[in-house]
Short mmCIF file of C-alpha atoms in Angstrom, two decimals:
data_model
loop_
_atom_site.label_atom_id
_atom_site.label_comp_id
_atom_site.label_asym_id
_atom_site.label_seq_id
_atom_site.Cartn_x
_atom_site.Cartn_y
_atom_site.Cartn_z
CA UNK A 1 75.55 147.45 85.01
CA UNK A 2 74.72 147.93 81.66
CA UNK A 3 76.99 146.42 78.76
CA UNK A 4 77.70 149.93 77.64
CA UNK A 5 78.69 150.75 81.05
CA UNK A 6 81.08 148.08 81.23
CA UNK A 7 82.88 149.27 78.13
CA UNK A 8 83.03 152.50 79.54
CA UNK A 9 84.57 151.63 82.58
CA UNK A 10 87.03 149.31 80.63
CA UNK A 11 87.78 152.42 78.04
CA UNK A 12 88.90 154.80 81.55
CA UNK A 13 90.86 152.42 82.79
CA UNK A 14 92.65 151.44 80.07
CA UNK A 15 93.35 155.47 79.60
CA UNK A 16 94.21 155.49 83.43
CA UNK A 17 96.74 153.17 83.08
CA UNK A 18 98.48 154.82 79.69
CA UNK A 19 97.98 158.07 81.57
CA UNK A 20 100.07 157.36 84.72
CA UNK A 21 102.52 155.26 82.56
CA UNK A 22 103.24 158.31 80.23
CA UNK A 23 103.73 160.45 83.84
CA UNK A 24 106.52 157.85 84.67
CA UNK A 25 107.91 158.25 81.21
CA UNK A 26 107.72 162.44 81.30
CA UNK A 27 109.48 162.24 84.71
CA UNK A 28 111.77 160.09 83.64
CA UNK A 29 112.93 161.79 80.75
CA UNK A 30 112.82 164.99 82.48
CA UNK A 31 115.34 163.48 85.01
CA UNK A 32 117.65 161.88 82.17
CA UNK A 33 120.93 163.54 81.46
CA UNK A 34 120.48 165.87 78.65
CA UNK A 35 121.66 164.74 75.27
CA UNK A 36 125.07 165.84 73.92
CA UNK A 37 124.88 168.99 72.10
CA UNK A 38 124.89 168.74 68.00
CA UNK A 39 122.50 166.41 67.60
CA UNK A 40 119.52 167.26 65.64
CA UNK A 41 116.87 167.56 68.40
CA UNK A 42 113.16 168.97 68.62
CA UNK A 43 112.60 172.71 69.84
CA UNK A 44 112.64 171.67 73.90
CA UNK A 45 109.15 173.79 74.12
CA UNK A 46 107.68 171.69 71.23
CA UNK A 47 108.48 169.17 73.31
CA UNK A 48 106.71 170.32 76.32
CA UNK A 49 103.77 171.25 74.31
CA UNK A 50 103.41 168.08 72.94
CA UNK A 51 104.22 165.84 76.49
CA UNK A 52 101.73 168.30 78.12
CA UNK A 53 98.96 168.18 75.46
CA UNK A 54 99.10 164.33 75.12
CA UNK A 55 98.33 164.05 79.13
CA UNK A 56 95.54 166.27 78.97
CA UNK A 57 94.07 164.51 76.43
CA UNK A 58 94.87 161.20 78.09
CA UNK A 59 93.47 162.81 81.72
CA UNK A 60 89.95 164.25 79.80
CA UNK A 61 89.66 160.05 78.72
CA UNK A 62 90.73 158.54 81.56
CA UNK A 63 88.61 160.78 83.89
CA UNK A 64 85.44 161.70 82.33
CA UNK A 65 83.85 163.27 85.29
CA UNK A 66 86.80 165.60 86.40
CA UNK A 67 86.61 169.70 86.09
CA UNK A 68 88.42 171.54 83.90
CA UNK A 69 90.16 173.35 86.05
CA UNK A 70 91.57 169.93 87.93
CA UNK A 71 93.33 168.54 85.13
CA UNK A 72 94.53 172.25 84.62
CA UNK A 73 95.74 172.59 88.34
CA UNK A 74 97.00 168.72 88.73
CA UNK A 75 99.17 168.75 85.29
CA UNK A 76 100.22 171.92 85.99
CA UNK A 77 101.44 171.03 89.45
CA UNK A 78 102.84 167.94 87.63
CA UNK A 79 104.78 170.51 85.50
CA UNK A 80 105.79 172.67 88.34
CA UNK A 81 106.98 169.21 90.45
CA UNK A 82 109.17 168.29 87.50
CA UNK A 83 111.25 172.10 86.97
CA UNK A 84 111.75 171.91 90.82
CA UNK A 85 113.21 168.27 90.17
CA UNK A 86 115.48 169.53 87.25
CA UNK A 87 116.56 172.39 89.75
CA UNK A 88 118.00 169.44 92.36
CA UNK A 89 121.77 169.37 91.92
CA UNK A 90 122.01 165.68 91.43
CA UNK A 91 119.73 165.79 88.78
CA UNK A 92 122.32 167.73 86.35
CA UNK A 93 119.63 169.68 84.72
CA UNK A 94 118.52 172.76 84.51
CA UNK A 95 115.01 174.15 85.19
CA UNK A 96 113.31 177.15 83.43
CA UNK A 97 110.50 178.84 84.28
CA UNK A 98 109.25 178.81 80.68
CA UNK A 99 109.19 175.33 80.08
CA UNK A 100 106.57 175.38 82.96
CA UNK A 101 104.66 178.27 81.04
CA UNK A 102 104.83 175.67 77.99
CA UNK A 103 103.20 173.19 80.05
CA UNK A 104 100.56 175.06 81.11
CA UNK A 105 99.78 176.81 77.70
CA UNK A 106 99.57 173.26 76.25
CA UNK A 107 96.95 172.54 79.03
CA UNK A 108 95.10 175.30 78.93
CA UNK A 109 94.68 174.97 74.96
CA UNK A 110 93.86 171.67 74.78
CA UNK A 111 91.09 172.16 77.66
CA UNK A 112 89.70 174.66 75.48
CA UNK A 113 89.76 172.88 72.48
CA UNK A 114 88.09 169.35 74.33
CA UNK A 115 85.01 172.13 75.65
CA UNK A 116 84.81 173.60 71.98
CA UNK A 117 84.40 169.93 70.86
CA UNK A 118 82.23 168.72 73.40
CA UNK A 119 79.90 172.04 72.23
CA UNK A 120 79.95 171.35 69.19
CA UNK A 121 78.70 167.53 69.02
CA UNK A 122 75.84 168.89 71.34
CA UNK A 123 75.12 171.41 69.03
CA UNK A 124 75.04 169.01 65.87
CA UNK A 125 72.59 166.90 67.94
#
């Protein structure tokens, strides 16, 4: 293996491991109790979009070789997975369909924007 391989390999796992760290943290934020009302918070889809946009980006580095459209279906099942969670009684939160939508815009976008890149640094080659 060549020494540029090796720092590949070293780069996607180091993005592997912040990737399915910052899953744990999502999840378990998403199954904290919600904060008190009053407080100065973010918009909740702002925060979505951001959560959802930072794995994507963290997926695309952490697995190079992976389609498009599985990062798009396994986040979005992620997102999915965690609105059925905050629909479980015992949770004490509430899920909405739109927060899911949120995800998956966020996704979608920042799928598009990685391809635009990618064709863009071939094209300036």
């Amino acid at each position: 293996m060549s020494q540029a391989q090796t720092v590949r390999l070293r780069q996607e796992h180091f993005w592997r491991g912040l990737f399915f760290i910052t899953i744990a943290l999502v999840i378990g934020f998403a199954c904290a109790p919600a904060l008190p009302a009053g407080l100065p918070l973010l918009n909740d889809k702002l925060l979505h979009f951001g959560a959802f946009a930072a794995l994507t980006v963290m997926a695309l580095l952490a697995f190079r070789k992976a389609r498009a459209v599985m990062v798009l279906m396994g986040l979005s099942g992620l997102g999915l997975a965690i609105e059925l969670l905050q629909a479980m009684p015992f949770i004490n939160r509430s899920a909405e369909g739109m927060d899911w939508l949120v995800d998956v815009l966020a996704i979608a976008f920042l799928l598009v924007l990685a391809r635009a890149f990618k064709y863009l640094a071939a094209a300036g080659r």
